[in-house]
Amino acid sequence: MFITFEGIDGCGKTTQIKLLAEYLDQKGIKNVMLREPGGVKISEEIRTLLLDAHEKIEPITELMLFSAARAQLVETLLKPKLAAGISVLCDRFYDSTTAYQGFGRGLDVAMIDNINKAATGGLEPDLTIFLDISVAESKNRTCRQIADRIEQSGDNFFERVRAGFIALSEKYPNRVKRINVEGEDVESVRNQIVVVVNKYLCEHANA
Ligand code: TMP
């Protein structure tokens, strides 16, 4: 199983990935957690560059860097894990590129679709958990003192990114499952994710 987690900054992905990993462990389903951009040395170094609040990066450069980080992760770690029968839980994947660089920065989404395919060699998640939260609530939850370069992009940017994720969940309803986290506690979100994952497992038990 290849499951990705998506949503605007501050939606609580990182906590929920850990909880799902624990749940899968209990079920005896071997899994690893990865993050994007990151996971392997080159991609972590690209991540540092991309999030550096002192850098000014052009949208097209940003797109290429996120895609380069992804290509390296997919080929050297993600595909080998899946091939070894290990489920992968990934904190973001190409839907983030569509939402942030496409809807957020305004780059052409059809071009991004092509670049996403090239960077992943056509690999698609089996399931994408989209944790949906308003921009106002996400800001309350992000308690970091210093925002990184992307987090400094402003409310209008994040409204567009959120609209991008919603559009993706409507375009790919079988894969992208929108879960409302606004006003919900950690446990109730975790339970909703478990229901979605178990439904997927039941439907694909004989696949
Ligand atoms: P994180 O804070 O969720 O680890 O993600 C790093 C930041 O990078 C976050 O602000 C979202 C952003 N991002 C993009 O803009 N495009 C992408 O393709 C990815 C994977 C992340």
PDB file of C-alpha atoms and ligand atoms in Angstrom:
ATOM      1  CA  MET A   1       0.000   0.000   0.000  1.00  0.00           C
ATOM      2  CA  PHE A   2       1.176   3.466  -0.845  1.00  0.00           C
ATOM      3  CA  ILE A   3      -0.679   6.118   1.170  1.00  0.00           C
ATOM      4  CA  THR A   4       0.010   9.842   0.976  1.00  0.00           C
ATOM      5  CA  PHE A   5      -1.080  12.588   3.360  1.00  0.00           C
ATOM      6  CA  GLU A   6      -1.884  16.058   2.082  1.00  0.00           C
ATOM      7  CA  GLY A   7      -3.229  19.391   3.275  1.00  0.00           C
ATOM      8  CA  ILE A   8      -2.137  22.946   3.962  1.00  0.00           C
ATOM      9  CA  ASP A   9       0.568  23.621   6.542  1.00  0.00           C
ATOM     10  CA  GLY A  10      -0.771  23.150  10.072  1.00  0.00           C
ATOM     11  CA  CYS A  11      -3.437  20.547   9.180  1.00  0.00           C
ATOM     12  CA  GLY A  12      -1.919  17.931  11.520  1.00  0.00           C
ATOM     13  CA  LYS A  13      -0.543  15.474   8.929  1.00  0.00           C
ATOM     14  CA  THR A  14       2.578  14.551  10.823  1.00  0.00           C
ATOM     15  CA  THR A  15       0.676  13.469  13.955  1.00  0.00           C
ATOM     16  CA  GLN A  16      -1.831  11.480  11.930  1.00  0.00           C
ATOM     17  CA  ILE A  17       0.815   9.656   9.882  1.00  0.00           C
ATOM     18  CA  LYS A  18       2.443   8.450  13.091  1.00  0.00           C
ATOM     19  CA  LEU A  19      -0.925   7.252  14.435  1.00  0.00           C
ATOM     20  CA  LEU A  20      -1.693   5.374  11.213  1.00  0.00           C
ATOM     21  CA  ALA A  21       1.780   3.792  11.260  1.00  0.00           C
ATOM     22  CA  GLU A  22       1.092   2.543  14.813  1.00  0.00           C
ATOM     23  CA  TYR A  23      -2.280   1.189  13.708  1.00  0.00           C
ATOM     24  CA  LEU A  24      -0.751  -0.677  10.757  1.00  0.00           C
ATOM     25  CA  ASP A  25       1.996  -2.036  13.035  1.00  0.00           C
ATOM     26  CA  GLN A  26      -0.714  -3.451  15.304  1.00  0.00           C
ATOM     27  CA  LYS A  27      -2.331  -5.119  12.292  1.00  0.00           C
ATOM     28  CA  GLY A  28       1.021  -6.632  11.314  1.00  0.00           C
ATOM     29  CA  ILE A  29       1.309  -4.514   8.158  1.00  0.00           C
ATOM     30  CA  LYS A  30       4.960  -3.544   7.701  1.00  0.00           C
ATOM     31  CA  ASN A  31       5.333   0.123   6.876  1.00  0.00           C
ATOM     32  CA  VAL A  32       7.708   3.060   6.688  1.00  0.00           C
ATOM     33  CA  MET A  33       7.067   6.775   7.011  1.00  0.00           C
ATOM     34  CA  LEU A  34       8.668   9.121   4.497  1.00  0.00           C
ATOM     35  CA  ARG A  35       8.380  12.833   3.945  1.00  0.00           C
ATOM     36  CA  GLU A  36       8.497  15.112   0.957  1.00  0.00           C
ATOM     37  CA  PRO A  37      10.622  16.884   0.123  1.00  0.00           C
ATOM     38  CA  GLY A  38      13.144  14.665   1.892  1.00  0.00           C
ATOM     39  CA  GLY A  39      13.677  11.051   2.891  1.00  0.00           C
ATOM     40  CA  VAL A  40      17.098  10.658   1.262  1.00  0.00           C
ATOM     41  CA  LYS A  41      20.233  12.825   1.437  1.00  0.00           C
ATOM     42  CA  ILE A  42      19.872  14.758  -1.815  1.00  0.00           C
ATOM     43  CA  SER A  43      16.163  15.385  -1.256  1.00  0.00           C
ATOM     44  CA  GLU A  44      16.771  16.547   2.340  1.00  0.00           C
ATOM     45  CA  GLU A  45      19.395  18.995   1.047  1.00  0.00           C
ATOM     46  CA  ILE A  46      16.945  20.298  -1.555  1.00  0.00           C
ATOM     47  CA  ARG A  47      14.379  20.626   1.261  1.00  0.00           C
ATOM     48  CA  THR A  48      16.742  22.828   3.263  1.00  0.00           C
ATOM     49  CA  LEU A  49      17.204  25.098   0.232  1.00  0.00           C
ATOM     50  CA  LEU A  50      13.481  25.243  -0.522  1.00  0.00           C
ATOM     51  CA  LEU A  51      12.419  26.132   3.022  1.00  0.00           C
ATOM     52  CA  ASP A  52      15.213  28.655   3.689  1.00  0.00           C
ATOM     53  CA  ALA A  53      13.417  31.909   4.465  1.00  0.00           C
ATOM     54  CA  HIS A  54      16.439  33.894   3.260  1.00  0.00           C
ATOM     55  CA  GLU A  55      16.250  32.519  -0.301  1.00  0.00           C
ATOM     56  CA  LYS A  56      14.179  34.080  -3.063  1.00  0.00           C
ATOM     57  CA  ILE A  57      13.182  31.289  -5.409  1.00  0.00           C
ATOM     58  CA  GLU A  58      11.302  31.688  -8.686  1.00  0.00           C
ATOM     59  CA  PRO A  59       8.074  29.617  -8.959  1.00  0.00           C
ATOM     60  CA  ILE A  60       9.438  27.580 -11.877  1.00  0.00           C
ATOM     61  CA  THR A  61      12.685  26.892  -9.981  1.00  0.00           C
ATOM     62  CA  GLU A  62      10.623  25.882  -6.959  1.00  0.00           C
ATOM     63  CA  LEU A  63       8.646  23.445  -9.124  1.00  0.00           C
ATOM     64  CA  MET A  64      11.819  21.899 -10.524  1.00  0.00           C
ATOM     65  CA  LEU A  65      13.425  21.560  -7.089  1.00  0.00           C
ATOM     66  CA  PHE A  66      10.394  19.855  -5.507  1.00  0.00           C
ATOM     67  CA  SER A  67      10.239  17.550  -8.530  1.00  0.00           C
ATOM     68  CA  ALA A  68      13.959  16.749  -8.396  1.00  0.00           C
ATOM     69  CA  ALA A  69      13.688  15.899  -4.696  1.00  0.00           C
ATOM     70  CA  ARG A  70      10.736  13.620  -5.504  1.00  0.00           C
ATOM     71  CA  ALA A  71      12.480  11.831  -8.376  1.00  0.00           C
ATOM     72  CA  GLN A  72      15.439  10.959  -6.160  1.00  0.00           C
ATOM     73  CA  LEU A  73      13.227   9.714  -3.309  1.00  0.00           C
ATOM     74  CA  VAL A  74      10.984   7.655  -5.584  1.00  0.00           C
ATOM     75  CA  GLU A  75      13.777   5.872  -7.420  1.00  0.00           C
ATOM     76  CA  THR A  76      16.164   5.243  -4.548  1.00  0.00           C
ATOM     77  CA  LEU A  77      13.847   4.547  -1.613  1.00  0.00           C
ATOM     78  CA  LEU A  78      10.126   4.604  -2.282  1.00  0.00           C
ATOM     79  CA  LYS A  79       9.929   2.122  -5.154  1.00  0.00           C
ATOM     80  CA  PRO A  80      12.375  -0.317  -3.496  1.00  0.00           C
ATOM     81  CA  LYS A  81      10.274  -0.313  -0.293  1.00  0.00           C
ATOM     82  CA  LEU A  82       7.075  -1.012  -2.212  1.00  0.00           C
ATOM     83  CA  ALA A  83       8.840  -3.730  -4.223  1.00  0.00           C
ATOM     84  CA  ALA A  84       9.902  -5.346  -0.926  1.00  0.00           C
ATOM     85  CA  GLY A  85       6.244  -5.502   0.159  1.00  0.00           C
ATOM     86  CA  ILE A  86       6.554  -2.672   2.679  1.00  0.00           C
ATOM     87  CA  SER A  87       3.733  -0.143   2.802  1.00  0.00           C
ATOM     88  CA  VAL A  88       4.787   3.478   2.473  1.00  0.00           C
ATOM     89  CA  LEU A  89       3.130   6.361   4.317  1.00  0.00           C
ATOM     90  CA  CYS A  90       4.330   9.564   2.724  1.00  0.00           C
ATOM     91  CA  ASP A  91       3.959  13.050   4.216  1.00  0.00           C
ATOM     92  CA  ARG A  92       3.035  14.853   0.937  1.00  0.00           C
ATOM     93  CA  PHE A  93       3.553  13.743  -2.661  1.00  0.00           C
ATOM     94  CA  TYR A  94       2.768  15.174  -6.085  1.00  0.00           C
ATOM     95  CA  ASP A  95      -0.665  16.543  -5.124  1.00  0.00           C
ATOM     96  CA  SER A  96       1.252  19.115  -3.057  1.00  0.00           C
ATOM     97  CA  THR A  97       3.014  20.256  -6.220  1.00  0.00           C
ATOM     98  CA  THR A  98      -0.301  20.677  -8.023  1.00  0.00           C
ATOM     99  CA  ALA A  99      -1.828  22.531  -5.067  1.00  0.00           C
ATOM    100  CA  TYR A 100       1.155  24.717  -4.030  1.00  0.00           C
ATOM    101  CA  GLN A 101       2.992  25.392  -7.299  1.00  0.00           C
ATOM    102  CA  GLY A 102      -0.094  25.115  -9.536  1.00  0.00           C
ATOM    103  CA  PHE A 103      -3.012  26.631  -7.616  1.00  0.00           C
ATOM    104  CA  GLY A 104      -0.840  28.578  -5.162  1.00  0.00           C
ATOM    105  CA  ARG A 105       1.919  30.006  -7.358  1.00  0.00           C
ATOM    106  CA  GLY A 106      -0.165  30.005 -10.528  1.00  0.00           C
ATOM    107  CA  LEU A 107       1.972  27.724 -12.696  1.00  0.00           C
ATOM    108  CA  ASP A 108       0.195  25.814 -15.459  1.00  0.00           C
ATOM    109  CA  VAL A 109      -1.447  22.709 -13.965  1.00  0.00           C
ATOM    110  CA  ALA A 110      -1.258  20.675 -17.201  1.00  0.00           C
ATOM    111  CA  MET A 111       2.497  21.274 -17.310  1.00  0.00           C
ATOM    112  CA  ILE A 112       2.734  20.245 -13.637  1.00  0.00           C
ATOM    113  CA  ASP A 113       0.812  17.032 -14.375  1.00  0.00           C
ATOM    114  CA  ASN A 114       3.461  16.126 -16.955  1.00  0.00           C
ATOM    115  CA  ILE A 115       6.348  16.986 -14.647  1.00  0.00           C
ATOM    116  CA  ASN A 116       4.726  15.001 -11.823  1.00  0.00           C
ATOM    117  CA  LYS A 117       4.499  11.964 -14.108  1.00  0.00           C
ATOM    118  CA  ALA A 118       8.136  12.337 -15.142  1.00  0.00           C
ATOM    119  CA  ALA A 119       9.353  12.732 -11.551  1.00  0.00           C
ATOM    120  CA  THR A 120       7.481   9.655 -10.310  1.00  0.00           C
ATOM    121  CA  GLY A 121       7.821   7.435 -13.371  1.00  0.00           C
ATOM    122  CA  GLY A 122       4.023   7.219 -13.273  1.00  0.00           C
ATOM    123  CA  LEU A 123       3.848   5.925  -9.688  1.00  0.00           C
ATOM    124  CA  GLU A 124       0.514   6.895  -8.103  1.00  0.00           C
ATOM    125  CA  PRO A 125      -0.599   6.593  -4.479  1.00  0.00           C
ATOM    126  CA  ASP A 126      -3.235   3.948  -3.756  1.00  0.00           C
ATOM    127  CA  LEU A 127      -4.874   6.297  -1.298  1.00  0.00           C
ATOM    128  CA  THR A 128      -4.437   9.973  -0.446  1.00  0.00           C
ATOM    129  CA  ILE A 129      -5.679  11.317   2.874  1.00  0.00           C
ATOM    130  CA  PHE A 130      -6.422  15.028   2.511  1.00  0.00           C
ATOM    131  CA  LEU A 131      -6.769  16.665   5.924  1.00  0.00           C
ATOM    132  CA  ASP A 132      -8.892  19.732   5.307  1.00  0.00           C
ATOM    133  CA  ILE A 133      -8.788  22.744   7.596  1.00  0.00           C
ATOM    134  CA  SER A 134      -9.503  26.461   7.158  1.00  0.00           C
ATOM    135  CA  VAL A 135      -6.548  28.802   6.744  1.00  0.00           C
ATOM    136  CA  ALA A 136      -7.522  30.631   9.953  1.00  0.00           C
ATOM    137  CA  GLU A 137      -7.566  27.444  12.054  1.00  0.00           C
ATOM    138  CA  SER A 138      -4.334  26.151  10.486  1.00  0.00           C
ATOM    139  CA  LYS A 139      -2.601  29.367  11.548  1.00  0.00           C
ATOM    140  CA  ASN A 140      -3.735  28.856  15.136  1.00  0.00           C
ATOM    141  CA  ARG A 141      -2.244  25.385  15.072  1.00  0.00           C
ATOM    142  CA  THR A 142       1.103  26.364  13.576  1.00  0.00           C
ATOM    143  CA  CYS A 143       2.858  27.461  16.717  1.00  0.00           C
ATOM    144  CA  ARG A 144       6.347  27.796  15.209  1.00  0.00           C
ATOM    145  CA  GLN A 145       7.945  31.145  16.038  1.00  0.00           C
ATOM    146  CA  ILE A 146       9.730  31.512  12.719  1.00  0.00           C
ATOM    147  CA  ALA A 147       7.852  30.629   9.544  1.00  0.00           C
ATOM    148  CA  ASP A 148       9.785  28.907   6.743  1.00  0.00           C
ATOM    149  CA  ARG A 149       9.893  30.366   3.198  1.00  0.00           C
ATOM    150  CA  ILE A 150       6.686  28.665   2.048  1.00  0.00           C
ATOM    151  CA  GLU A 151       4.818  29.390   5.295  1.00  0.00           C
ATOM    152  CA  GLN A 152       5.557  33.091   4.730  1.00  0.00           C
ATOM    153  CA  SER A 153       3.503  33.086   1.533  1.00  0.00           C
ATOM    154  CA  GLY A 154       0.390  34.728   3.047  1.00  0.00           C
ATOM    155  CA  ASP A 155      -3.280  33.864   3.584  1.00  0.00           C
ATOM    156  CA  ASN A 156      -4.406  34.338  -0.027  1.00  0.00           C
ATOM    157  CA  PHE A 157      -1.750  31.890  -1.194  1.00  0.00           C
ATOM    158  CA  PHE A 158      -2.947  29.297   1.335  1.00  0.00           C
ATOM    159  CA  GLU A 159      -6.597  29.850   0.352  1.00  0.00           C
ATOM    160  CA  ARG A 160      -5.628  29.007  -3.244  1.00  0.00           C
ATOM    161  CA  VAL A 161      -3.618  25.965  -2.105  1.00  0.00           C
ATOM    162  CA  ARG A 162      -6.568  24.698  -0.073  1.00  0.00           C
ATOM    163  CA  ALA A 163      -8.882  25.231  -3.068  1.00  0.00           C
ATOM    164  CA  GLY A 164      -6.372  23.196  -5.081  1.00  0.00           C
ATOM    165  CA  PHE A 165      -6.544  20.251  -2.693  1.00  0.00           C
ATOM    166  CA  ILE A 166     -10.355  20.425  -2.668  1.00  0.00           C
ATOM    167  CA  ALA A 167     -10.357  20.425  -6.490  1.00  0.00           C
ATOM    168  CA  LEU A 168      -8.086  17.365  -6.496  1.00  0.00           C
ATOM    169  CA  SER A 169     -10.365  15.513  -4.048  1.00  0.00           C
ATOM    170  CA  GLU A 170     -13.295  16.239  -6.376  1.00  0.00           C
ATOM    171  CA  LYS A 171     -11.378  15.218  -9.505  1.00  0.00           C
ATOM    172  CA  TYR A 172     -10.033  11.954  -8.038  1.00  0.00           C
ATOM    173  CA  PRO A 173     -12.713  10.909  -5.493  1.00  0.00           C
ATOM    174  CA  ASN A 174     -11.632   7.256  -5.464  1.00  0.00           C
ATOM    175  CA  ARG A 175      -8.070   8.092  -4.500  1.00  0.00           C
ATOM    176  CA  VAL A 176      -8.181  11.414  -2.628  1.00  0.00           C
ATOM    177  CA  LYS A 177     -10.286  11.224   0.536  1.00  0.00           C
ATOM    178  CA  ARG A 178     -11.120  14.569   2.104  1.00  0.00           C
ATOM    179  CA  ILE A 179     -11.326  14.463   5.880  1.00  0.00           C
ATOM    180  CA  ASN A 180     -12.568  17.516   7.751  1.00  0.00           C
ATOM    181  CA  VAL A 181     -10.240  18.307  10.655  1.00  0.00           C
ATOM    182  CA  GLU A 182     -11.688  21.704  11.519  1.00  0.00           C
ATOM    183  CA  GLY A 183     -12.698  21.614  15.194  1.00  0.00           C
ATOM    184  CA  GLU A 184     -11.985  17.860  15.393  1.00  0.00           C
ATOM    185  CA  ASP A 185      -9.679  16.331  17.987  1.00  0.00           C
ATOM    186  CA  VAL A 186      -6.712  14.101  17.140  1.00  0.00           C
ATOM    187  CA  GLU A 187      -8.514  10.894  18.110  1.00  0.00           C
ATOM    188  CA  SER A 188     -11.595  11.529  15.984  1.00  0.00           C
ATOM    189  CA  VAL A 189      -9.465  12.364  12.918  1.00  0.00           C
ATOM    190  CA  ARG A 190      -7.405   9.222  13.540  1.00  0.00           C
ATOM    191  CA  ASN A 191     -10.586   7.128  13.680  1.00  0.00           C
ATOM    192  CA  GLN A 192     -11.869   8.597  10.418  1.00  0.00           C
ATOM    193  CA  ILE A 193      -8.546   7.773   8.726  1.00  0.00           C
ATOM    194  CA  VAL A 194      -8.659   4.206  10.050  1.00  0.00           C
ATOM    195  CA  VAL A 195     -12.154   3.770   8.568  1.00  0.00           C
ATOM    196  CA  VAL A 196     -10.938   4.979   5.144  1.00  0.00           C
ATOM    197  CA  VAL A 197      -7.859   2.729   5.232  1.00  0.00           C
ATOM    198  CA  ASN A 198      -9.819  -0.337   6.361  1.00  0.00           C
ATOM    199  CA  LYS A 199     -12.362   0.217   3.591  1.00  0.00           C
ATOM    200  CA  TYR A 200      -9.498   0.314   1.096  1.00  0.00           C
ATOM    201  CA  LEU A 201      -7.991  -2.865   2.574  1.00  0.00           C
ATOM    202  CA  CYS A 202     -11.339  -4.714   2.431  1.00  0.00           C
ATOM    203  CA  GLU A 203     -11.953  -3.662  -1.158  1.00  0.00           C
ATOM    204  CA  HIS A 204      -8.486  -4.805  -2.222  1.00  0.00           C
ATOM    205  CA  ALA A 205      -8.175  -7.909  -0.044  1.00  0.00           C
ATOM    206  CA  ASN A 206      -8.244 -10.235  -3.023  1.00  0.00           C
ATOM    207  CA  ALA A 207      -6.341  -8.014  -5.424  1.00  0.00           C
TER     208      ALA A 207
HETATM  209  P1  TMP B   1       5.970  20.115   5.275  1.00  0.00           P
HETATM  210  O1  TMP B   1       6.099  21.379   6.069  1.00  0.00           O
HETATM  211  O2  TMP B   1       4.600  19.570   5.242  1.00  0.00           O
HETATM  212  O3  TMP B   1       7.036  19.107   5.609  1.00  0.00           O
HETATM  213  O4  TMP B   1       6.248  20.490   3.713  1.00  0.00           O
HETATM  214  C1  TMP B   1       7.207  21.359   3.322  1.00  0.00           C
HETATM  215  C2  TMP B   1       6.624  22.563   2.619  1.00  0.00           C
HETATM  216  O5  TMP B   1       6.808  22.409   1.209  1.00  0.00           O
HETATM  217  C3  TMP B   1       5.155  22.833   2.832  1.00  0.00           C
HETATM  218  O6  TMP B   1       5.007  24.236   3.014  1.00  0.00           O
HETATM  219  C4  TMP B   1       4.514  22.424   1.533  1.00  0.00           C
HETATM  220  C5  TMP B   1       5.593  22.673   0.523  1.00  0.00           C
HETATM  221  N1  TMP B   1       5.551  21.822  -0.676  1.00  0.00           N
HETATM  222  C6  TMP B   1       5.331  22.404  -1.928  1.00  0.00           C
HETATM  223  O7  TMP B   1       5.150  23.613  -2.028  1.00  0.00           O
HETATM  224  N2  TMP B   1       5.327  21.595  -3.028  1.00  0.00           N
HETATM  225  C7  TMP B   1       5.555  20.242  -2.961  1.00  0.00           C
HETATM  226  O8  TMP B   1       5.561  19.555  -3.996  1.00  0.00           O
HETATM  227  C8  TMP B   1       5.802  19.662  -1.654  1.00  0.00           C
HETATM  228  C9  TMP B   1       6.066  18.191  -1.540  1.00  0.00           C
HETATM  229  C10 TMP B   1       5.784  20.480  -0.543  1.00  0.00           C
END
